[in-house]
Amino acid sequence: MSKLKVSELFYSIQGEGRYQGVPSVFLRVFGCNFKCDGFGMPRGQLSNERIQIKPNKYKTYKDLPLVSSGCDSYASWDPRFKDFSPLLDTDNIVIKIIDLLPTGYWQGEHLVITGGEPLLGWQRSYPDLLGNDFMDHLQDITFETNGTQKLTTEFYNYLKAWSEKNKGEVTFSVSAKLPNSGESWDEAINPDIICQYQEVGYTYLKFVVATEEDIEDAEKADREFRNAGFVGPTYIMPVGGVNSVYHLNTKNVALAAMKRGWRYSARLQCDLFKNEWGT
Ligand code: SF4
């Protein structure tokens, strides 16, 4: 049986993108190929908030402090925090999902597989998870990805077959990283990979922005994706893992989206739950 290293498994409201407002089970798996220490920092500077957190001061994942700069889910990939994320077999994960669902079965809730970067090596484990009998009534799945990982042939074929067999839909929510993340353009903007996703599921782009410069970067990236054949919608979402930062630029981001025919994504998890762990 396959295993996944699980950072968080919780039930909440999807706060971002296409399924905003939909009750959802979130499976956050461990590991990422990026660090994104640039978020919330002046251009060219990297946050050291994460680095200053001492793992041995905390007992559980939920005890860890939230950060106002850098990646807001740092504990789901920084190796210093790896012991907070147990390796669970897929049957065990399904049992935990049943416990989370209010009625003990799927009744329109949505499954979000997030990270970290959920399309790293874990692609090999998802068929075991999704193939469990209990998952038959699951309707929709979203992979929240940074758009850098190609689907393996096996997983590509599996998802195509899954969509044909099930009533629901596979979605790729691609948060491609702009220079404000601190990651390099060449590694972060991968039009061919996003075009592969749209062959097997509904795919949209979601750029995290704060300044005019970020919005110009989003326009440039959007052009690159569309020139390669990407046809889905583009969202922009205000930067901000914590409320005080998030609310600084919500209105400007909404106005920028309206001007370009893009969609605005809120971060309902900040408004509703202050972006605490497990939300
Ligand atoms: S890609 Fe996502 S999970 Fe990975 S470091 Fe960046 S923001 Fe965090």
Short mmCIF file of C-alpha atoms and ligand atoms in Angstrom, two decimals:
data_model
loop_
_atom_site.label_atom_id
_atom_site.label_comp_id
_atom_site.label_asym_id
_atom_site.label_seq_id
_atom_site.Cartn_x
_atom_site.Cartn_y
_atom_site.Cartn_z
CA MET A 1 0.00 0.00 0.00
CA SER A 2 1.27 3.51 -0.81
CA LYS A 3 2.18 6.12 1.74
CA LEU A 4 2.09 9.88 1.88
CA LYS A 5 3.92 12.19 4.23
CA VAL A 6 1.05 14.26 5.58
CA SER A 7 1.62 17.72 6.99
CA GLU A 8 -2.04 18.56 7.53
CA LEU A 9 -5.41 16.92 6.96
CA PHE A 10 -8.38 19.10 7.78
CA TYR A 11 -11.89 20.13 6.81
CA SER A 12 -12.56 23.76 5.98
CA ILE A 13 -13.96 26.17 3.40
CA GLN A 14 -11.88 26.52 0.25
CA GLY A 15 -10.72 30.11 0.48
CA GLU A 16 -9.19 30.66 -2.96
CA GLY A 17 -9.84 30.30 -6.65
CA ARG A 18 -12.50 28.33 -8.49
CA TYR A 19 -14.01 26.52 -5.49
CA GLN A 20 -13.94 29.48 -3.12
CA GLY A 21 -16.64 28.92 -0.49
CA VAL A 22 -16.99 25.17 -1.07
CA PRO A 23 -16.60 22.88 1.99
CA SER A 24 -13.44 20.93 1.32
CA VAL A 25 -11.11 18.34 2.79
CA PHE A 26 -7.52 19.51 2.53
CA LEU A 27 -4.69 17.02 2.30
CA ARG A 28 -1.39 18.87 2.61
CA VAL A 29 1.56 16.69 1.69
CA PHE A 30 5.16 17.34 2.66
CA GLY A 31 7.88 18.62 0.33
CA CYS A 32 8.43 21.44 -2.14
CA ASN A 33 11.02 22.28 -4.77
CA PHE A 34 10.82 26.02 -3.91
CA LYS A 35 11.23 28.19 -0.79
CA CYS A 36 9.45 31.42 -1.81
CA ASP A 37 11.25 33.47 0.86
CA GLY A 38 10.58 36.64 -1.16
CA PHE A 39 6.84 36.91 -0.42
CA GLY A 40 5.95 40.02 1.58
CA MET A 41 9.49 41.42 1.26
CA PRO A 42 10.84 44.40 -0.70
CA ARG A 43 11.90 43.24 -4.17
CA GLY A 44 15.24 41.44 -4.08
CA GLN A 45 15.16 40.70 -0.33
CA LEU A 46 14.43 37.38 1.33
CA SER A 47 12.59 36.77 4.59
CA ASN A 48 14.38 35.07 7.47
CA GLU A 49 11.23 34.68 9.63
CA ARG A 50 11.06 30.94 8.90
CA ILE A 51 14.74 30.42 9.61
CA GLN A 52 14.42 31.99 13.05
CA ILE A 53 11.75 29.50 14.13
CA LYS A 54 13.28 26.73 16.27
CA PRO A 55 11.46 23.45 15.66
CA ASN A 56 12.44 21.98 19.04
CA LYS A 57 10.40 24.66 20.86
CA TYR A 58 7.16 23.16 19.48
CA LYS A 59 5.33 19.88 20.00
CA THR A 60 2.90 19.73 17.06
CA TYR A 61 2.46 21.27 13.62
CA LYS A 62 -0.41 23.39 14.92
CA ASP A 63 1.80 24.97 17.60
CA LEU A 64 4.17 26.45 15.02
CA PRO A 65 3.99 30.23 14.54
CA LEU A 66 2.39 31.83 11.48
CA VAL A 67 4.68 34.02 9.40
CA SER A 68 3.95 37.38 7.77
CA SER A 69 6.60 36.99 5.05
CA GLY A 70 7.91 34.09 2.99
CA CYS A 71 5.91 30.93 2.33
CA ASP A 72 2.92 30.71 4.69
CA SER A 73 3.07 26.89 4.66
CA TYR A 74 6.82 26.65 5.33
CA ALA A 75 6.42 23.72 7.73
CA SER A 76 5.09 21.58 4.89
CA TRP A 77 8.46 21.56 3.11
CA ASP A 78 11.30 22.90 5.26
CA PRO A 79 13.26 19.75 6.23
CA ARG A 80 13.81 21.14 9.76
CA PHE A 81 10.08 20.58 10.38
CA LYS A 82 9.74 17.21 8.68
CA ASP A 83 9.10 15.29 11.91
CA PHE A 84 5.80 17.14 12.34
CA SER A 85 4.52 15.38 9.18
CA PRO A 86 3.93 11.65 9.70
CA LEU A 87 4.18 9.10 6.89
CA LEU A 88 0.68 7.59 6.65
CA ASP A 89 -0.59 4.79 4.46
CA THR A 90 -3.44 5.69 2.15
CA ASP A 91 -6.03 3.53 3.98
CA ASN A 92 -5.21 5.33 7.20
CA ILE A 93 -5.63 8.68 5.43
CA VAL A 94 -9.06 7.59 4.17
CA ILE A 95 -10.13 6.65 7.71
CA LYS A 96 -9.12 10.11 8.86
CA ILE A 97 -11.04 11.71 5.99
CA ILE A 98 -14.19 9.79 6.98
CA ASP A 99 -13.80 11.16 10.50
CA LEU A 100 -13.55 14.70 9.16
CA LEU A 101 -16.62 14.63 6.93
CA PRO A 102 -19.70 15.80 8.86
CA THR A 103 -21.89 12.90 7.69
CA GLY A 104 -19.12 10.29 7.32
CA TYR A 105 -19.49 10.18 3.53
CA TRP A 106 -18.98 12.56 0.61
CA GLN A 107 -22.01 14.77 -0.02
CA GLY A 108 -20.63 17.36 -2.40
CA GLU A 109 -17.49 18.23 -0.49
CA HIS A 110 -14.39 18.76 -2.55
CA LEU A 111 -10.92 17.27 -2.00
CA VAL A 112 -7.94 19.62 -2.21
CA ILE A 113 -4.52 18.06 -2.49
CA THR A 114 -2.02 20.74 -1.63
CA GLY A 115 1.44 21.22 -0.21
CA GLY A 116 4.19 21.99 -0.37
CA GLU A 117 4.19 20.91 -3.96
CA PRO A 118 1.77 17.97 -4.27
CA LEU A 119 2.94 16.84 -7.72
CA LEU A 120 6.46 15.87 -6.68
CA GLY A 121 7.05 12.13 -6.16
CA TRP A 122 3.68 11.68 -4.42
CA GLN A 123 1.99 11.29 -7.83
CA ARG A 124 2.73 7.58 -7.49
CA SER A 125 0.65 7.31 -4.29
CA TYR A 126 -2.53 9.14 -5.32
CA PRO A 127 -4.04 6.24 -7.33
CA ASP A 128 -4.08 4.12 -4.14
CA LEU A 129 -5.75 6.94 -2.23
CA LEU A 130 -8.32 7.80 -4.90
CA GLY A 131 -8.92 4.14 -5.71
CA ASN A 132 -10.16 3.36 -2.18
CA ASP A 133 -13.87 2.37 -2.33
CA PHE A 134 -14.81 5.18 0.02
CA MET A 135 -13.54 7.73 -2.52
CA ASP A 136 -16.01 6.55 -5.20
CA HIS A 137 -18.52 9.24 -4.24
CA LEU A 138 -15.98 12.01 -4.16
CA GLN A 139 -16.93 14.49 -6.88
CA ASP A 140 -14.22 17.06 -7.42
CA ILE A 141 -10.49 17.18 -6.75
CA THR A 142 -8.16 20.13 -6.97
CA PHE A 143 -4.39 19.92 -7.06
CA GLU A 144 -2.93 23.17 -5.78
CA THR A 145 0.41 23.22 -7.55
CA ASN A 146 3.21 25.63 -8.41
CA GLY A 147 3.12 24.33 -11.98
CA THR A 148 6.68 23.02 -12.19
CA GLN A 149 6.07 19.27 -12.12
CA LYS A 150 5.11 17.34 -15.21
CA LEU A 151 2.55 14.58 -14.71
CA THR A 152 4.09 11.14 -15.05
CA THR A 153 2.62 9.04 -17.88
CA GLU A 154 1.05 6.70 -15.31
CA PHE A 155 -0.61 9.49 -13.35
CA TYR A 156 -1.68 11.34 -16.51
CA ASN A 157 -3.45 8.18 -17.71
CA TYR A 158 -4.90 7.52 -14.26
CA LEU A 159 -6.46 11.01 -14.04
CA LYS A 160 -7.92 10.76 -17.54
CA ALA A 161 -9.56 7.45 -16.60
CA TRP A 162 -10.72 8.86 -13.23
CA SER A 163 -12.50 11.79 -14.93
CA GLU A 164 -14.24 9.44 -17.36
CA LYS A 165 -15.42 7.14 -14.57
CA ASN A 166 -16.46 9.77 -12.02
CA LYS A 167 -19.09 12.47 -12.15
CA GLY A 168 -16.70 15.07 -10.88
CA GLU A 169 -13.86 17.05 -12.25
CA VAL A 170 -10.10 17.30 -11.75
CA THR A 171 -8.82 20.86 -11.39
CA PHE A 172 -5.28 22.18 -11.43
CA SER A 173 -5.00 25.43 -9.54
CA VAL A 174 -1.61 26.64 -10.73
CA SER A 175 0.01 29.26 -8.56
CA ALA A 176 2.95 29.95 -10.86
CA LYS A 177 5.56 31.89 -8.94
CA LEU A 178 6.48 35.41 -10.04
CA PRO A 179 9.78 37.13 -9.11
CA ASN A 180 8.10 38.53 -5.92
CA SER A 181 8.35 34.99 -4.54
CA GLY A 182 12.14 35.07 -4.73
CA GLU A 183 12.20 32.18 -7.23
CA SER A 184 13.72 32.51 -10.70
CA TRP A 185 11.54 33.08 -13.76
CA ASP A 186 13.11 30.25 -15.74
CA GLU A 187 12.36 27.69 -13.05
CA ALA A 188 8.94 29.01 -12.11
CA ILE A 189 7.23 29.74 -15.45
CA ASN A 190 6.67 26.48 -17.32
CA PRO A 191 4.04 26.88 -20.05
CA ASP A 192 4.48 23.36 -21.45
CA ILE A 193 3.69 21.79 -18.08
CA ILE A 194 0.49 23.82 -17.61
CA CYS A 195 -0.57 22.86 -21.14
CA GLN A 196 -0.14 19.20 -20.15
CA TYR A 197 -2.39 19.71 -17.09
CA GLN A 198 -5.16 21.21 -19.20
CA GLU A 199 -5.28 18.01 -21.24
CA VAL A 200 -6.49 16.13 -18.17
CA GLY A 201 -8.31 18.70 -16.05
CA TYR A 202 -9.74 22.19 -15.73
CA THR A 203 -6.67 24.38 -15.27
CA TYR A 204 -6.35 27.97 -14.14
CA LEU A 205 -3.55 30.33 -13.21
CA LYS A 206 -3.45 32.13 -9.88
CA PHE A 207 -0.78 34.80 -9.42
CA VAL A 208 0.00 36.24 -6.01
CA VAL A 209 0.58 39.99 -6.35
CA ALA A 210 1.12 43.08 -4.23
CA THR A 211 2.60 45.86 -6.39
CA GLU A 212 2.29 47.26 -9.92
CA GLU A 213 5.58 45.54 -10.73
CA ASP A 214 4.09 42.19 -9.69
CA ILE A 215 1.05 42.82 -11.87
CA GLU A 216 3.31 43.60 -14.85
CA ASP A 217 5.13 40.31 -14.17
CA ALA A 218 1.78 38.52 -14.08
CA GLU A 219 0.89 40.03 -17.47
CA LYS A 220 4.21 38.86 -18.92
CA ALA A 221 3.80 35.35 -17.52
CA ASP A 222 0.20 35.19 -18.68
CA ARG A 223 1.34 36.05 -22.23
CA GLU A 224 3.96 33.27 -22.12
CA PHE A 225 1.36 30.72 -21.00
CA ARG A 226 -1.17 31.81 -23.63
CA ASN A 227 1.41 31.85 -26.42
CA ALA A 228 2.08 28.19 -25.57
CA GLY A 229 -1.61 27.30 -25.84
CA PHE A 230 -2.98 27.78 -22.32
CA VAL A 231 -6.71 28.68 -22.52
CA GLY A 232 -7.97 28.74 -18.91
CA PRO A 233 -8.81 31.72 -16.73
CA THR A 234 -6.29 33.85 -14.84
CA TYR A 235 -6.82 34.89 -11.24
CA ILE A 236 -4.82 37.37 -9.23
CA MET A 237 -4.79 37.15 -5.46
CA PRO A 238 -3.39 39.57 -2.88
CA VAL A 239 -0.17 38.55 -1.16
CA GLY A 240 -0.57 37.94 2.56
CA GLY A 241 -0.49 34.90 4.78
CA VAL A 242 -1.69 36.99 7.71
CA ASN A 243 -4.63 39.38 7.83
CA SER A 244 -2.73 42.62 8.38
CA VAL A 245 -0.65 42.10 5.21
CA TYR A 246 -3.51 40.67 3.16
CA HIS A 247 -5.86 43.60 3.75
CA LEU A 248 -3.25 46.13 2.65
CA ASN A 249 -3.83 45.50 -1.03
CA THR A 250 -7.12 43.66 -1.59
CA LYS A 251 -8.87 46.60 -3.27
CA ASN A 252 -5.97 47.44 -5.59
CA VAL A 253 -5.70 43.82 -6.67
CA ALA A 254 -9.44 43.66 -7.37
CA LEU A 255 -9.23 46.84 -9.49
CA ALA A 256 -6.23 45.43 -11.40
CA ALA A 257 -8.16 42.23 -12.12
CA MET A 258 -11.18 44.18 -13.43
CA LYS A 259 -8.96 46.25 -15.74
CA ARG A 260 -7.51 43.15 -17.41
CA GLY A 261 -10.51 40.83 -17.54
CA TRP A 262 -8.86 38.57 -14.97
CA ARG A 263 -10.59 37.06 -11.95
CA TYR A 264 -10.00 38.18 -8.38
CA SER A 265 -9.33 35.56 -5.77
CA ALA A 266 -9.79 36.41 -2.11
CA ARG A 267 -8.16 34.45 0.69
CA LEU A 268 -11.26 33.59 2.66
CA GLN A 269 -9.14 31.61 5.11
CA CYS A 270 -7.65 34.93 6.23
CA ASP A 271 -11.02 36.66 6.57
CA LEU A 272 -12.73 33.74 8.29
CA PHE A 273 -9.99 32.04 10.28
CA LYS A 274 -6.99 34.41 10.30
CA ASN A 275 -5.16 31.81 8.18
CA GLU A 276 -4.53 29.63 11.24
CA TRP A 277 -3.17 26.12 10.66
CA GLY A 278 -5.94 23.74 9.72
CA THR A 279 -7.93 26.36 7.80
S1 SF4 B 1 5.69 26.80 -4.05
FE1 SF4 B 1 4.07 27.09 -2.53
S2 SF4 B 1 4.51 25.63 -0.87
FE2 SF4 B 1 6.35 25.78 -2.16
S3 SF4 B 1 7.58 27.29 -1.09
FE3 SF4 B 1 6.39 28.37 -2.67
S4 SF4 B 1 4.52 29.09 -1.64
FE4 SF4 B 1 5.48 27.53 -0.34
#
